[in-house]
PDB file of C-alpha atoms in Angstrom:
ATOM      1  CA  MET Z 255      -0.011   0.045  -0.005  1.00 53.00           C
ATOM      2  CA  LYS Z 256       2.899   2.332   0.745  1.00 47.00           C
ATOM      3  CA  PHE Z 257       4.193   1.997  -2.851  1.00 47.00           C
ATOM      4  CA  LEU Z 258       0.629   2.790  -4.254  1.00 53.00           C
ATOM      5  CA  ARG Z 259       0.203   5.770  -1.961  1.00 50.00           C
ATOM      6  CA  HIS Z 260       3.547   7.274  -3.000  1.00 46.00           C
ATOM      7  CA  LEU Z 261       3.034   6.727  -6.616  1.00 52.00           C
ATOM      8  CA  ILE Z 262      -0.435   8.266  -6.696  1.00 54.00           C
ATOM      9  CA  LEU Z 263       0.938  11.215  -4.762  1.00 46.00           C
ATOM     10  CA  ALA Z 264       3.746  11.630  -7.248  1.00 48.00           C
ATOM     11  CA  LEU Z 265       1.195  11.686 -10.091  1.00 51.00           C
ATOM     12  CA  VAL Z 266      -0.790  14.366  -8.369  1.00 48.00           C
ATOM     13  CA  LEU Z 267       1.827  16.598  -6.967  1.00 43.00           C
ATOM     14  CA  LEU Z 268       4.565  16.382  -9.562  1.00 45.00           C
ATOM     15  CA  PRO Z 269       5.568  19.986 -10.484  1.00 41.00           C
ATOM     16  CA  VAL Z 270       3.772  20.978 -13.753  1.00 38.00           C
ATOM     17  CA  TRP Z 271       5.271  23.084 -16.418  1.00 35.00           C
ATOM     18  CA  ALA Z 272       2.586  24.718 -18.584  1.00 34.00           C
ATOM     19  CA  TRP Z 273       4.524  24.167 -21.777  1.00 36.00           C
ATOM     20  CA  ALA Z 274       3.049  22.438 -24.744  1.00 38.00           C
ATOM     21  CA  PHE Z 275       4.993  21.145 -27.598  1.00 39.00           C
ATOM     22  CA  SER Z 276       4.395  20.501 -31.263  1.00 43.00           C
ATOM     23  CA  PRO Z 277       4.596  16.680 -31.916  1.00 49.00           C
ATOM     24  CA  SER Z 278       7.325  16.016 -34.413  1.00 59.00           C
ATOM     25  CA  LEU Z 279       6.745  12.276 -34.664  1.00 81.00           C
ATOM     26  CA  GLN Z 280       5.415  10.839 -37.915  1.00 91.00           C
ATOM     27  CA  ILE Z 281       2.799   8.031 -38.085  1.00 96.00           C
ATOM     28  CA  ARG Z 282       2.938   5.604 -40.948  1.00 96.00           C
ATOM     29  CA  VAL Z 283      -0.258   3.528 -41.426  1.00 97.00           C
ATOM     30  CA  GLU Z 284       0.356   0.090 -42.999  1.00 96.00           C
ATOM     31  CA  SER Z 285      -1.908  -2.923 -43.908  1.00 92.00           C
ATOM     32  CA  GLU Z 286      -5.612  -3.116 -44.585  1.00 93.00           C
ATOM     33  CA  TRP Z 287      -8.310  -1.599 -42.384  1.00 96.00           C
ATOM     34  CA  GLY Z 288     -11.547  -2.995 -43.810  1.00 93.00           C
ATOM     35  CA  ASN Z 289     -13.665  -0.268 -45.300  1.00 95.00           C
ATOM     36  CA  ALA Z 290     -11.660   2.483 -43.759  1.00 96.00           C
ATOM     37  CA  SER Z 291      -8.986   4.225 -45.879  1.00 96.00           C
ATOM     38  CA  PRO Z 292      -5.500   4.496 -44.455  1.00 96.00           C
ATOM     39  CA  THR Z 293      -5.757   8.258 -44.909  1.00 97.00           C
ATOM     40  CA  ASP Z 294      -8.689   8.475 -42.608  1.00 98.00           C
ATOM     41  CA  VAL Z 295      -7.103   6.028 -40.124  1.00 98.00           C
ATOM     42  CA  LYS Z 296      -4.114   8.310 -39.969  1.00 97.00           C
ATOM     43  CA  ALA Z 297      -6.321  11.432 -39.526  1.00 97.00           C
ATOM     44  CA  VAL Z 298      -7.736   9.682 -36.392  1.00 98.00           C
ATOM     45  CA  LEU Z 299      -4.354   8.734 -35.069  1.00 98.00           C
ATOM     46  CA  ASP Z 300      -2.958  12.172 -35.628  1.00 96.00           C
ATOM     47  CA  SER Z 301      -5.962  13.577 -33.743  1.00 97.00           C
ATOM     48  CA  VAL Z 302      -4.967  11.454 -30.741  1.00 96.00           C
ATOM     49  CA  ILE Z 303      -1.445  12.863 -30.771  1.00 94.00           C
ATOM     50  CA  PHE Z 304      -2.689  16.370 -31.286  1.00 93.00           C
ATOM     51  CA  THR Z 305      -5.187  16.083 -28.484  1.00 94.00           C
ATOM     52  CA  MET Z 306      -2.911  14.745 -25.840  1.00 92.00           C
ATOM     53  CA  THR Z 307       0.205  16.779 -26.763  1.00 89.00           C
ATOM     54  CA  PRO Z 308      -0.528  19.632 -24.414  1.00 88.00           C
ATOM     55  CA  TYR Z 309      -0.826  17.330 -21.467  1.00 89.00           C
ATOM     56  CA  VAL Z 310       2.291  15.145 -21.494  1.00 87.00           C
ATOM     57  CA  GLY Z 311       5.052  17.742 -21.044  1.00 80.00           C
ATOM     58  CA  LEU Z 312       8.087  18.514 -23.137  1.00 75.00           C
ATOM     59  CA  ARG Z 313       8.483  15.059 -24.503  1.00 80.00           C
ATOM     60  CA  SER Z 314       9.220  13.719 -27.991  1.00 83.00           C
ATOM     61  CA  LEU Z 315       8.868  10.189 -29.317  1.00 89.00           C
ATOM     62  CA  ASP Z 316      10.392   8.295 -32.280  1.00 91.00           C
ATOM     63  CA  ASP Z 317       8.224   7.801 -35.404  1.00 94.00           C
ATOM     64  CA  ILE Z 318       5.521   5.092 -35.252  1.00 97.00           C
ATOM     65  CA  ILE Z 319       4.430   2.377 -37.639  1.00 98.00           C
ATOM     66  CA  VAL Z 320       0.770   1.369 -37.085  1.00 98.00           C
ATOM     67  CA  ARG Z 321      -0.563  -1.940 -38.503  1.00 98.00           C
ATOM     68  CA  ASN Z 322      -3.904  -3.558 -38.301  1.00 97.00           C
ATOM     69  CA  ASP Z 323      -3.450  -7.082 -36.911  1.00 96.00           C
ATOM     70  CA  ARG Z 324      -5.528  -9.597 -34.954  1.00 95.00           C
ATOM     71  CA  LYS Z 325      -2.664  -9.811 -32.456  1.00 96.00           C
ATOM     72  CA  GLY Z 326      -3.326  -6.245 -31.387  1.00 96.00           C
ATOM     73  CA  PRO Z 327      -3.680  -3.961 -29.627  1.00 97.00           C
ATOM     74  CA  ILE Z 328      -0.039  -4.089 -28.506  1.00 96.00           C
ATOM     75  CA  SER Z 329       3.203  -2.099 -28.613  1.00 95.00           C
ATOM     76  CA  LEU Z 330       5.941  -4.372 -29.939  1.00 94.00           C
ATOM     77  CA  TYR Z 331       9.455  -4.408 -28.413  1.00 90.00           C
ATOM     78  CA  GLU Z 332      10.712  -4.976 -31.926  1.00 92.00           C
ATOM     79  CA  ARG Z 333      11.532  -1.687 -33.808  1.00 95.00           C
ATOM     80  CA  GLY Z 334      11.250  -0.800 -37.501  1.00 94.00           C
ATOM     81  CA  SER Z 335      14.079  -0.637 -39.960  1.00 95.00           C
ATOM     82  CA  GLN Z 336      14.517   3.084 -39.108  1.00 94.00           C
ATOM     83  CA  ASP Z 337      14.055   2.539 -35.408  1.00 94.00           C
ATOM     84  CA  GLU Z 338      10.301   3.272 -35.478  1.00 95.00           C
ATOM     85  CA  TYR Z 339       8.055   2.069 -32.730  1.00 96.00           C
ATOM     86  CA  ILE Z 340       5.582  -0.562 -34.057  1.00 98.00           C
ATOM     87  CA  ILE Z 341       1.983  -0.635 -32.736  1.00 98.00           C
ATOM     88  CA  LEU Z 342      -0.529  -3.295 -33.751  1.00 98.00           C
ATOM     89  CA  LEU Z 343      -4.214  -2.371 -33.484  1.00 98.00           C
ATOM     90  CA  ASP Z 344      -7.257  -4.590 -34.058  1.00 98.00           C
ATOM     91  CA  VAL Z 345      -9.938  -2.395 -35.778  1.00 97.00           C
ATOM     92  CA  HIS Z 346     -11.661  -3.396 -38.903  1.00 92.00           C
ATOM     93  CA  GLY Z 347     -13.836  -0.669 -40.406  1.00 94.00           C
ATOM     94  CA  ARG Z 348     -14.639   2.933 -39.670  1.00 96.00           C
ATOM     95  CA  TYR Z 349     -14.811   2.600 -35.976  1.00 97.00           C
ATOM     96  CA  TRP Z 350     -13.103   5.843 -35.073  1.00 98.00           C
ATOM     97  CA  ALA Z 351     -13.817   5.684 -31.316  1.00 98.00           C
ATOM     98  CA  GLN Z 352     -12.356   2.139 -31.001  1.00 98.00           C
ATOM     99  CA  LEU Z 353      -9.414   3.232 -33.118  1.00 98.00           C
ATOM    100  CA  ALA Z 354      -8.696   6.250 -30.861  1.00 98.00           C
ATOM    101  CA  TYR Z 355      -9.157   4.109 -27.688  1.00 98.00           C
ATOM    102  CA  GLN Z 356      -6.812   1.478 -28.711  1.00 98.00           C
ATOM    103  CA  PHE Z 357      -4.187   3.755 -30.159  1.00 98.00           C
ATOM    104  CA  SER Z 358      -4.136   6.163 -27.204  1.00 98.00           C
ATOM    105  CA  HIS Z 359      -3.683   3.155 -24.795  1.00 97.00           C
ATOM    106  CA  GLU Z 360      -0.620   2.125 -26.735  1.00 97.00           C
ATOM    107  CA  ILE Z 361       0.697   5.737 -26.880  1.00 96.00           C
ATOM    108  CA  CYS Z 362       0.544   5.822 -23.199  1.00 95.00           C
ATOM    109  CA  HIS Z 363       2.770   2.752 -23.054  1.00 94.00           C
ATOM    110  CA  LEU Z 364       5.284   4.432 -25.246  1.00 94.00           C
ATOM    111  CA  LEU Z 365       5.272   7.509 -23.087  1.00 94.00           C
ATOM    112  CA  SER Z 366       5.558   5.155 -19.988  1.00 91.00           C
ATOM    113  CA  ASN Z 367       8.884   3.799 -21.314  1.00 90.00           C
ATOM    114  CA  TYR Z 368       7.387   0.399 -21.760  1.00 85.00           C
ATOM    115  CA  ASP Z 369      10.542  -0.786 -23.558  1.00 82.00           C
ATOM    116  CA  LEU Z 370      12.410  -0.458 -20.247  1.00 78.00           C
ATOM    117  CA  ALA Z 371       9.924  -2.666 -18.506  1.00 63.00           C
ATOM    118  CA  PRO Z 372      11.649  -6.027 -19.075  1.00 60.00           C
ATOM    119  CA  ASN Z 373      14.463  -4.848 -16.839  1.00 58.00           C
ATOM    120  CA  ASN Z 374      12.040  -3.519 -14.249  1.00 57.00           C
ATOM    121  CA  SER Z 375      11.337  -6.083 -11.505  1.00 55.00           C
ATOM    122  CA  SER Z 376       8.963  -3.905  -9.513  1.00 63.00           C
ATOM    123  CA  ARG Z 377       5.960  -6.075 -10.402  1.00 77.00           C
ATOM    124  CA  GLN Z 378       3.836  -2.939 -11.034  1.00 83.00           C
ATOM    125  CA  GLN Z 379       2.874  -3.625 -14.640  1.00 88.00           C
ATOM    126  CA  TRP Z 380      -0.733  -3.647 -13.465  1.00 93.00           C
ATOM    127  CA  PHE Z 381      -0.434  -0.047 -12.585  1.00 94.00           C
ATOM    128  CA  GLU Z 382       0.859   0.967 -15.997  1.00 93.00           C
ATOM    129  CA  GLU Z 383      -1.998  -0.935 -17.565  1.00 94.00           C
ATOM    130  CA  SER Z 384      -4.525   0.927 -15.283  1.00 96.00           C
ATOM    131  CA  LEU Z 385      -2.803   4.176 -16.089  1.00 97.00           C
ATOM    132  CA  CYS Z 386      -3.008   3.576 -19.818  1.00 97.00           C
ATOM    133  CA  GLU Z 387      -6.651   2.566 -19.601  1.00 97.00           C
ATOM    134  CA  ALA Z 388      -7.440   5.898 -17.819  1.00 98.00           C
ATOM    135  CA  PHE Z 389      -5.310   7.739 -20.468  1.00 98.00           C
ATOM    136  CA  SER Z 390      -7.343   6.172 -23.318  1.00 98.00           C
ATOM    137  CA  LEU Z 391     -10.608   7.184 -21.755  1.00 98.00           C
ATOM    138  CA  TYR Z 392      -9.450  10.661 -20.966  1.00 98.00           C
ATOM    139  CA  THR Z 393      -8.237  10.962 -24.609  1.00 98.00           C
ATOM    140  CA  LEU Z 394     -11.714  10.028 -26.064  1.00 98.00           C
ATOM    141  CA  GLU Z 395     -13.326  12.626 -23.779  1.00 98.00           C
ATOM    142  CA  GLN Z 396     -11.022  15.289 -24.943  1.00 97.00           C
ATOM    143  CA  MET Z 397     -11.300  14.374 -28.615  1.00 98.00           C
ATOM    144  CA  ALA Z 398     -15.048  14.415 -28.301  1.00 98.00           C
ATOM    145  CA  ARG Z 399     -14.816  18.132 -27.219  1.00 97.00           C
ATOM    146  CA  ASP Z 400     -12.203  18.980 -29.926  1.00 96.00           C
ATOM    147  CA  TRP Z 401     -14.207  17.387 -32.660  1.00 98.00           C
ATOM    148  CA  GLU Z 402     -17.180  19.451 -31.899  1.00 97.00           C
ATOM    149  CA  THR Z 403     -15.348  22.470 -33.213  1.00 95.00           C
ATOM    150  CA  ASP Z 404     -12.259  21.209 -34.985  1.00 95.00           C
ATOM    151  CA  PRO Z 405     -12.655  17.723 -36.365  1.00 97.00           C
ATOM    152  CA  PRO Z 406     -10.023  16.270 -38.822  1.00 96.00           C
ATOM    153  CA  TYR Z 407     -12.719  16.755 -41.575  1.00 96.00           C
ATOM    154  CA  PRO Z 408     -15.718  19.107 -41.426  1.00 94.00           C
ATOM    155  CA  GLY Z 409     -17.972  16.166 -42.174  1.00 94.00           C
ATOM    156  CA  TRP Z 410     -16.808  14.312 -38.983  1.00 97.00           C
ATOM    157  CA  LYS Z 411     -18.139  16.951 -36.593  1.00 96.00           C
ATOM    158  CA  ASP Z 412     -21.278  14.895 -36.024  1.00 94.00           C
ATOM    159  CA  TYR Z 413     -19.187  11.921 -34.926  1.00 96.00           C
ATOM    160  CA  ALA Z 414     -17.943  13.910 -31.828  1.00 97.00           C
ATOM    161  CA  PRO Z 415     -20.838  12.566 -29.535  1.00 97.00           C
ATOM    162  CA  GLU Z 416     -19.971   8.985 -30.583  1.00 97.00           C
ATOM    163  CA  LEU Z 417     -16.452   9.364 -29.111  1.00 98.00           C
ATOM    164  CA  GLN Z 418     -17.933  10.504 -25.775  1.00 98.00           C
ATOM    165  CA  LYS Z 419     -20.563   7.723 -25.973  1.00 98.00           C
ATOM    166  CA  TYR Z 420     -17.906   5.136 -26.337  1.00 98.00           C
ATOM    167  CA  ALA Z 421     -16.104   6.338 -23.263  1.00 97.00           C
ATOM    168  CA  ASP Z 422     -19.417   6.665 -21.277  1.00 97.00           C
ATOM    169  CA  ASN Z 423     -20.415   3.084 -22.313  1.00 97.00           C
ATOM    170  CA  MET Z 424     -17.140   1.758 -20.875  1.00 96.00           C
ATOM    171  CA  LEU Z 425     -17.238   3.758 -17.708  1.00 96.00           C
ATOM    172  CA  ASN Z 426     -20.765   2.608 -17.049  1.00 96.00           C
ATOM    173  CA  GLN Z 427     -19.719  -0.973 -16.852  1.00 95.00           C
ATOM    174  CA  GLN Z 428     -20.426  -2.204 -13.403  1.00 95.00           C
ATOM    175  CA  HIS Z 429     -17.014  -3.542 -12.643  1.00 96.00           C
ATOM    176  CA  ARG Z 430     -15.543  -0.064 -13.281  1.00 95.00           C
ATOM    177  CA  ASN Z 431     -17.481   1.501 -10.455  1.00 95.00           C
ATOM    178  CA  LEU Z 432     -15.254   3.213  -7.874  1.00 95.00           C
ATOM    179  CA  ALA Z 433     -14.280   1.097  -5.012  1.00 94.00           C
ATOM    180  CA  SER Z 434     -15.921   2.321  -1.729  1.00 95.00           C
ATOM    181  CA  ASN Z 435     -12.627   1.938   0.171  1.00 96.00           C
ATOM    182  CA  LEU Z 436      -9.591   2.058  -2.270  1.00 95.00           C
ATOM    183  CA  PRO Z 437      -6.922   1.059   0.277  1.00 96.00           C
ATOM    184  CA  GLU Z 438      -8.938  -1.930   1.400  1.00 96.00           C
ATOM    185  CA  TRP Z 439      -9.623  -2.860  -2.280  1.00 96.00           C
ATOM    186  CA  TYR Z 440      -5.898  -2.712  -2.927  1.00 95.00           C
ATOM    187  CA  ARG Z 441      -4.902  -4.791  -0.003  1.00 96.00           C
ATOM    188  CA  GLU Z 442      -7.399  -7.425  -1.172  1.00 96.00           C
ATOM    189  CA  HIS Z 443      -6.090  -7.608  -4.696  1.00 95.00           C
ATOM    190  CA  ARG Z 444      -2.499  -6.666  -4.532  1.00 95.00           C
ATOM    191  CA  SER Z 445      -1.046 -10.124  -4.758  1.00 94.00           C
ATOM    192  CA  VAL Z 446      -3.257 -10.969  -7.620  1.00 95.00           C
ATOM    193  CA  LEU Z 447      -2.271  -7.814  -9.638  1.00 93.00           C
ATOM    194  CA  GLU Z 448       1.401  -8.191  -8.960  1.00 91.00           C
ATOM    195  CA  ASN Z 449       1.404 -11.788 -10.139  1.00 91.00           C
ATOM    196  CA  ASN Z 450      -0.905 -11.196 -13.146  1.00 90.00           C
ATOM    197  CA  PRO Z 451      -1.310  -7.610 -14.357  1.00 88.00           C
ATOM    198  CA  TYR Z 452      -4.178  -8.695 -16.626  1.00 89.00           C
ATOM    199  CA  ALA Z 453      -6.085 -10.630 -13.985  1.00 88.00           C
ATOM    200  CA  GLN Z 454      -9.859 -11.129 -14.267  1.00 92.00           C
ATOM    201  CA  ASP Z 455      -9.710 -10.157 -17.919  1.00 92.00           C
ATOM    202  CA  ARG Z 456      -8.349  -6.747 -16.948  1.00 94.00           C
ATOM    203  CA  ARG Z 457     -11.374  -5.965 -14.842  1.00 96.00           C
ATOM    204  CA  LEU Z 458      -9.234  -5.061 -11.793  1.00 96.00           C
ATOM    205  CA  ASN Z 459      -7.171  -2.711 -13.959  1.00 95.00           C
ATOM    206  CA  GLU Z 460     -10.234  -1.073 -15.302  1.00 96.00           C
ATOM    207  CA  LYS Z 461     -11.746  -0.420 -11.820  1.00 96.00           C
ATOM    208  CA  PHE Z 462      -8.455   1.139 -10.692  1.00 97.00           C
ATOM    209  CA  ALA Z 463      -8.370   3.191 -13.866  1.00 97.00           C
ATOM    210  CA  SER Z 464     -11.663   4.809 -12.925  1.00 97.00           C
ATOM    211  CA  HIS Z 465      -9.952   6.197  -9.817  1.00 96.00           C
ATOM    212  CA  LEU Z 466      -7.012   7.479 -11.816  1.00 96.00           C
ATOM    213  CA  LEU Z 467      -9.300   9.048 -14.414  1.00 97.00           C
ATOM    214  CA  ALA Z 468     -11.054  11.048 -11.715  1.00 96.00           C
ATOM    215  CA  ILE Z 469      -7.634  12.393 -10.487  1.00 95.00           C
ATOM    216  CA  PHE Z 470      -6.546  13.433 -13.985  1.00 96.00           C
ATOM    217  CA  GLN Z 471      -9.887  15.038 -14.842  1.00 96.00           C
ATOM    218  CA  GLN Z 472      -9.196  17.444 -11.971  1.00 95.00           C
ATOM    219  CA  GLN Z 473      -5.520  17.955 -12.799  1.00 93.00           C
ATOM    220  CA  PRO Z 474      -4.931  17.063 -16.495  1.00 93.00           C
ATOM    221  CA  LEU Z 475      -1.531  18.534 -16.791  1.00 89.00           C
ATOM    222  CA  ASN Z 476      -0.246  16.005 -14.373  1.00 92.00           C
ATOM    223  CA  TRP Z 477      -0.430  13.440 -17.107  1.00 94.00           C
ATOM    224  CA  GLN Z 478       3.229  14.314 -17.811  1.00 91.00           C
ATOM    225  CA  ALA Z 479       4.023  12.220 -14.783  1.00 91.00           C
ATOM    226  CA  ILE Z 480       3.771   9.112 -17.080  1.00 92.00           C
ATOM    227  CA  ASN Z 481       7.032  10.144 -18.645  1.00 90.00           C
ATOM    228  CA  TYR Z 482       8.811   8.910 -15.394  1.00 88.00           C
ATOM    229  CA  LEU Z 483       7.409   5.300 -15.290  1.00 88.00           C
ATOM    230  CA  ASN Z 484       9.773   2.429 -15.661  1.00 85.00           C
ATOM    231  CA  LEU Z 485      12.890   4.554 -15.369  1.00 83.00           C
ATOM    232  CA  GLY Z 486      14.098   2.464 -12.392  1.00 68.00           C
TER     233      GLY Z 486
END
């Protein structure tokens, strides 16, 4: 419990610089996406980056290759020929909310220095998974607001409510309800989470993500704290 308390405190109280940065990374979309064009897919992915850029501090990432694959969603440890990150998503069609949800989750792993995790024996992978779940839901909520006035294409403005609806539907799932006593809940599930970060089909992660989301909705610039995960 001490670790959890200190980590949440760091996320909330980490000094915040009100700097935004222009994302320099390039996204290359590969493979087939059902009836969705790669150009439209890239527009959604770029929107994710543009939406979250102001919240994650003065941070840059290498370029990203995004492929559609049944093995996704996952961020590979393998890199591309030009040292690009490789992200696999699993979206077949014009499901922009699902696409944004999956991609933002994986972007969170990149920002969280996931590639250092194999050398990290802290057994806190479950926390990163919970954090990235909260990140993806927060991104959807922000994109919904952005698309009301500035969608990637003018014709996509009417899709903004669907982004919010996707997030709301997930948050309304019963297992995501806030725990009445978070410290007690953590003590009960700690060993399970540390031994299997995806326990109960991620339902434990998703409940804890609801608590994290509530924190970041109040202090969104503290998202930049994710840059310090897995650094040792």
